[in-house]
């Protein structure tokens, strides 16, 4: 008989709940508060930071800089609708030892995803047991489970980090977008296109970079983004 995984999480009112993970599949864990936070102590080498996903009021906790990069990867993935950090603790039935995945994400098709960051210094045997727990939880709850591999392209990661400040939906503007799609109907340097739009420069730069972040305007993500010379183009072609 398969071992049962249990989940601890907070109710919308903040009460700690504990159920078999198979009974948690309908819970909107991406909307729940953290069930755990890293302890702060003198000499701690990891840096705890907080990431605010676009369009969400709640911040997602990141226990390390690697987790911060993982949060950025979730933010950048179009299929991810919302996510948060540390909303659930998983454990085998009857065990006092639990594991808190780094992130819980909701996808556009309604599926859920656990994303974890495997620290390189963890003992192989310890990680194997954690991986077995995660796989069992995913199977019993119907969740997708992924291990964040880290940035495979340092330049693309740096571009995402730089442009992530323009992720927020408040920067979307349909009228500006229409002009920029016309201006960038053919590839041209970003700064030249902004000038050619004849729109107010500061606001247009921010709105154009939001379109780049949303991939509504395209760039070569494998090359460093330099506004004066990096080419930008619209996938819509000539409007």
Short mmCIF file of C-alpha atoms in Angstrom, two decimals:
data_model
loop_
_atom_site.label_atom_id
_atom_site.label_comp_id
_atom_site.label_asym_id
_atom_site.label_seq_id
_atom_site.Cartn_x
_atom_site.Cartn_y
_atom_site.Cartn_z
CA UNK A 1 0.00 0.00 0.00
CA UNK A 2 1.39 3.42 -0.98
CA UNK A 3 2.57 5.68 1.81
CA UNK A 4 0.24 8.59 2.43
CA UNK A 5 1.56 12.15 2.32
CA UNK A 6 0.02 14.71 4.66
CA UNK A 7 -0.07 18.46 4.13
CA UNK A 8 -0.10 21.30 6.63
CA UNK A 9 -1.35 24.67 5.41
CA UNK A 10 -3.24 27.70 6.64
CA UNK A 11 -6.93 28.34 6.08
CA UNK A 12 -8.01 31.73 4.63
CA UNK A 13 -8.60 32.78 8.26
CA UNK A 14 -5.06 31.76 9.24
CA UNK A 15 -5.88 28.54 11.09
CA UNK A 16 -3.41 25.67 10.69
CA UNK A 17 -4.99 22.71 8.91
CA UNK A 18 -3.65 19.22 8.34
CA UNK A 19 -5.05 16.79 5.77
CA UNK A 20 -3.94 13.98 3.49
CA UNK A 21 -2.51 15.71 0.45
CA UNK A 22 -5.05 13.93 -1.75
CA UNK A 23 -7.73 16.06 -0.06
CA UNK A 24 -5.90 19.33 -0.71
CA UNK A 25 -6.06 19.35 -4.50
CA UNK A 26 -8.98 21.82 -4.52
CA UNK A 27 -7.34 24.25 -2.08
CA UNK A 28 -6.07 27.53 -3.54
CA UNK A 29 -2.73 27.33 -1.81
CA UNK A 30 -1.30 30.07 -4.02
CA UNK A 31 -3.57 32.45 -2.08
CA UNK A 32 -2.53 31.28 1.39
CA UNK A 33 0.00 32.71 3.83
CA UNK A 34 3.31 31.04 4.62
CA UNK A 35 3.24 27.94 6.80
CA UNK A 36 6.98 28.42 7.48
CA UNK A 37 9.65 31.09 7.29
CA UNK A 38 13.45 30.72 7.53
CA UNK A 39 14.91 31.28 10.96
CA UNK A 40 17.09 34.35 11.31
CA UNK A 41 20.34 33.88 13.15
CA UNK A 42 23.82 35.38 13.32
CA UNK A 43 26.08 33.97 10.66
CA UNK A 44 23.32 32.80 8.33
CA UNK A 45 24.79 32.82 4.81
CA UNK A 46 21.56 32.57 2.80
CA UNK A 47 19.69 35.79 2.14
CA UNK A 48 15.92 35.80 2.62
CA UNK A 49 14.19 38.12 0.17
CA UNK A 50 10.62 38.81 -0.91
CA UNK A 51 9.32 38.88 -4.47
CA UNK A 52 6.04 40.52 -5.40
CA UNK A 53 4.42 38.77 -8.37
CA UNK A 54 2.77 41.10 -10.85
CA UNK A 55 -0.90 41.66 -10.12
CA UNK A 56 -0.72 40.13 -6.63
CA UNK A 57 -0.87 41.88 -3.27
CA UNK A 58 1.01 39.10 -1.44
CA UNK A 59 4.79 38.73 -1.66
CA UNK A 60 6.45 35.35 -2.23
CA UNK A 61 9.27 34.48 0.15
CA UNK A 62 12.63 33.38 -1.24
CA UNK A 63 15.02 31.67 1.18
CA UNK A 64 18.09 32.06 -1.05
CA UNK A 65 19.24 34.01 -4.09
CA UNK A 66 18.73 30.80 -6.07
CA UNK A 67 15.10 30.78 -4.96
CA UNK A 68 14.80 34.42 -6.01
CA UNK A 69 15.95 33.41 -9.51
CA UNK A 70 13.36 30.61 -9.43
CA UNK A 71 10.63 33.11 -8.53
CA UNK A 72 11.73 35.26 -11.45
CA UNK A 73 11.49 32.24 -13.76
CA UNK A 74 7.90 31.63 -12.58
CA UNK A 75 7.07 35.28 -13.13
CA UNK A 76 8.46 35.11 -16.66
CA UNK A 77 6.59 31.95 -17.68
CA UNK A 78 3.34 32.88 -19.50
CA UNK A 79 1.60 29.70 -18.32
CA UNK A 80 1.95 30.69 -14.64
CA UNK A 81 -1.03 32.74 -13.44
CA UNK A 82 -0.04 33.21 -9.78
CA UNK A 83 2.31 31.77 -7.19
CA UNK A 84 3.49 32.15 -3.63
CA UNK A 85 6.22 30.82 -1.37
CA UNK A 86 6.10 28.28 1.48
CA UNK A 87 2.31 27.77 1.72
CA UNK A 88 2.43 24.03 2.49
CA UNK A 89 4.49 21.58 4.56
CA UNK A 90 4.59 17.97 3.35
CA UNK A 91 5.34 14.91 5.47
CA UNK A 92 4.80 11.17 5.48
CA UNK A 93 1.89 10.03 7.63
CA UNK A 94 3.07 9.65 11.23
CA UNK A 95 6.38 11.45 10.63
CA UNK A 96 7.51 14.49 12.60
CA UNK A 97 9.91 15.48 9.81
CA UNK A 98 8.44 17.64 7.06
CA UNK A 99 9.53 19.50 3.96
CA UNK A 100 8.32 22.90 2.72
CA UNK A 101 8.58 23.36 -1.08
CA UNK A 102 9.86 26.74 -2.19
CA UNK A 103 6.87 27.70 -4.35
CA UNK A 104 3.32 26.72 -5.16
CA UNK A 105 2.07 27.99 -8.54
CA UNK A 106 -1.27 27.99 -10.33
CA UNK A 107 -1.17 27.50 -14.11
CA UNK A 108 -3.49 28.95 -16.72
CA UNK A 109 -5.18 25.59 -17.30
CA UNK A 110 -5.98 25.25 -13.58
CA UNK A 111 -3.24 22.76 -12.73
CA UNK A 112 -0.93 23.33 -9.77
CA UNK A 113 2.85 23.15 -9.66
CA UNK A 114 5.34 22.70 -6.86
CA UNK A 115 8.71 24.26 -7.63
CA UNK A 116 11.67 23.46 -5.42
CA UNK A 117 15.29 24.58 -5.43
CA UNK A 118 17.79 21.84 -4.76
CA UNK A 119 20.78 23.24 -2.88
CA UNK A 120 24.02 21.76 -4.19
CA UNK A 121 25.37 21.17 -0.71
CA UNK A 122 22.52 18.89 0.37
CA UNK A 123 23.50 15.30 1.00
CA UNK A 124 22.47 13.00 -1.82
CA UNK A 125 20.68 10.60 0.51
CA UNK A 126 18.67 13.42 2.09
CA UNK A 127 17.66 14.78 -1.28
CA UNK A 128 16.64 11.35 -2.52
CA UNK A 129 14.17 11.03 0.36
CA UNK A 130 12.85 14.56 -0.24
CA UNK A 131 12.45 13.80 -3.93
CA UNK A 132 10.50 10.64 -3.09
CA UNK A 133 8.20 12.66 -0.81
CA UNK A 134 7.63 15.30 -3.49
CA UNK A 135 6.90 12.72 -6.17
CA UNK A 136 4.39 10.97 -3.91
CA UNK A 137 2.72 14.27 -3.03
CA UNK A 138 2.46 15.22 -6.67
CA UNK A 139 0.93 11.88 -7.58
CA UNK A 140 -1.58 11.88 -4.71
CA UNK A 141 -2.66 15.53 -5.14
CA UNK A 142 -2.40 15.72 -8.93
CA UNK A 143 0.28 18.41 -8.73
CA UNK A 144 3.10 18.92 -11.18
CA UNK A 145 6.48 18.81 -9.40
CA UNK A 146 9.57 20.51 -10.79
CA UNK A 147 13.08 21.08 -9.51
CA UNK A 148 14.43 24.46 -10.58
CA UNK A 149 17.61 23.78 -12.56
CA UNK A 150 19.08 27.24 -12.12
CA UNK A 151 19.76 29.75 -14.87
CA UNK A 152 21.03 27.92 -17.95
CA UNK A 153 21.85 31.18 -19.76
CA UNK A 154 23.47 33.85 -17.61
CA UNK A 155 22.82 36.61 -20.16
CA UNK A 156 19.13 35.78 -20.52
CA UNK A 157 18.85 35.59 -16.71
CA UNK A 158 20.46 39.03 -16.39
CA UNK A 159 18.04 40.43 -18.98
CA UNK A 160 15.08 38.97 -17.10
CA UNK A 161 16.35 40.43 -13.83
CA UNK A 162 16.79 43.86 -15.37
CA UNK A 163 13.45 43.93 -17.20
CA UNK A 164 11.44 42.37 -14.38
CA UNK A 165 10.87 45.81 -12.85
CA UNK A 166 8.57 46.48 -15.82
CA UNK A 167 6.40 43.38 -15.24
CA UNK A 168 3.52 45.18 -13.53
CA UNK A 169 0.22 45.42 -15.37
CA UNK A 170 -0.17 49.10 -14.48
CA UNK A 171 2.31 49.81 -17.30
CA UNK A 172 0.03 48.32 -19.96
CA UNK A 173 -1.44 50.92 -22.30
CA UNK A 174 -3.30 49.87 -25.44
CA UNK A 175 -2.83 53.16 -27.31
CA UNK A 176 0.91 53.20 -26.70
CA UNK A 177 1.17 49.53 -27.64
CA UNK A 178 -0.57 50.18 -30.96
CA UNK A 179 1.93 52.92 -31.86
CA UNK A 180 4.92 50.83 -30.78
CA UNK A 181 3.82 47.83 -32.84
CA UNK A 182 3.81 50.15 -35.86
CA UNK A 183 7.17 51.69 -34.98
CA UNK A 184 8.80 48.29 -34.47
CA UNK A 185 7.13 46.59 -37.44
CA UNK A 186 10.69 46.04 -38.67
CA UNK A 187 13.66 45.40 -36.32
CA UNK A 188 15.30 48.61 -35.13
CA UNK A 189 17.26 49.73 -32.05
CA UNK A 190 15.08 50.24 -29.01
CA UNK A 191 16.10 53.87 -28.43
CA UNK A 192 15.50 54.78 -32.09
CA UNK A 193 12.02 53.32 -31.97
CA UNK A 194 11.12 55.24 -28.83
CA UNK A 195 12.25 58.48 -30.47
CA UNK A 196 10.38 57.68 -33.69
CA UNK A 197 7.14 57.10 -31.78
CA UNK A 198 6.98 60.84 -30.92
CA UNK A 199 5.38 59.88 -27.58
CA UNK A 200 6.52 61.22 -24.16
CA UNK A 201 9.87 59.50 -23.65
CA UNK A 202 9.89 58.39 -20.00
CA UNK A 203 6.40 56.90 -19.98
CA UNK A 204 6.92 55.29 -23.38
CA UNK A 205 10.18 53.64 -22.35
CA UNK A 206 8.48 52.01 -19.37
CA UNK A 207 5.48 50.88 -21.42
CA UNK A 208 7.71 49.56 -24.19
CA UNK A 209 9.81 47.56 -21.74
CA UNK A 210 6.60 46.14 -20.29
CA UNK A 211 5.74 44.91 -23.79
CA UNK A 212 9.22 43.38 -24.06
CA UNK A 213 8.72 41.62 -20.72
CA UNK A 214 5.36 40.29 -21.92
CA UNK A 215 7.00 39.20 -25.23
CA UNK A 216 4.58 41.40 -27.14
CA UNK A 217 7.70 43.11 -28.47
CA UNK A 218 10.60 40.78 -29.16
CA UNK A 219 14.34 40.96 -28.46
CA UNK A 220 17.26 38.56 -28.59
CA UNK A 221 17.27 37.39 -24.96
CA UNK A 222 20.61 35.63 -25.41
CA UNK A 223 22.40 38.97 -25.97
CA UNK A 224 22.75 41.74 -23.36
CA UNK A 225 19.92 44.22 -23.72
CA UNK A 226 21.35 47.68 -24.47
CA UNK A 227 18.66 50.26 -25.36
CA UNK A 228 20.92 52.24 -27.69
CA UNK A 229 21.71 49.30 -29.96
CA UNK A 230 19.61 46.23 -29.13
CA UNK A 231 17.10 45.42 -31.87
CA UNK A 232 13.40 45.24 -31.02
CA UNK A 233 10.63 44.08 -33.32
CA UNK A 234 6.93 43.36 -33.26
CA UNK A 235 5.65 39.84 -33.94
CA UNK A 236 2.61 41.47 -35.52
CA UNK A 237 4.60 42.92 -38.40
CA UNK A 238 3.24 45.97 -40.19
CA UNK A 239 -0.13 47.01 -38.66
#
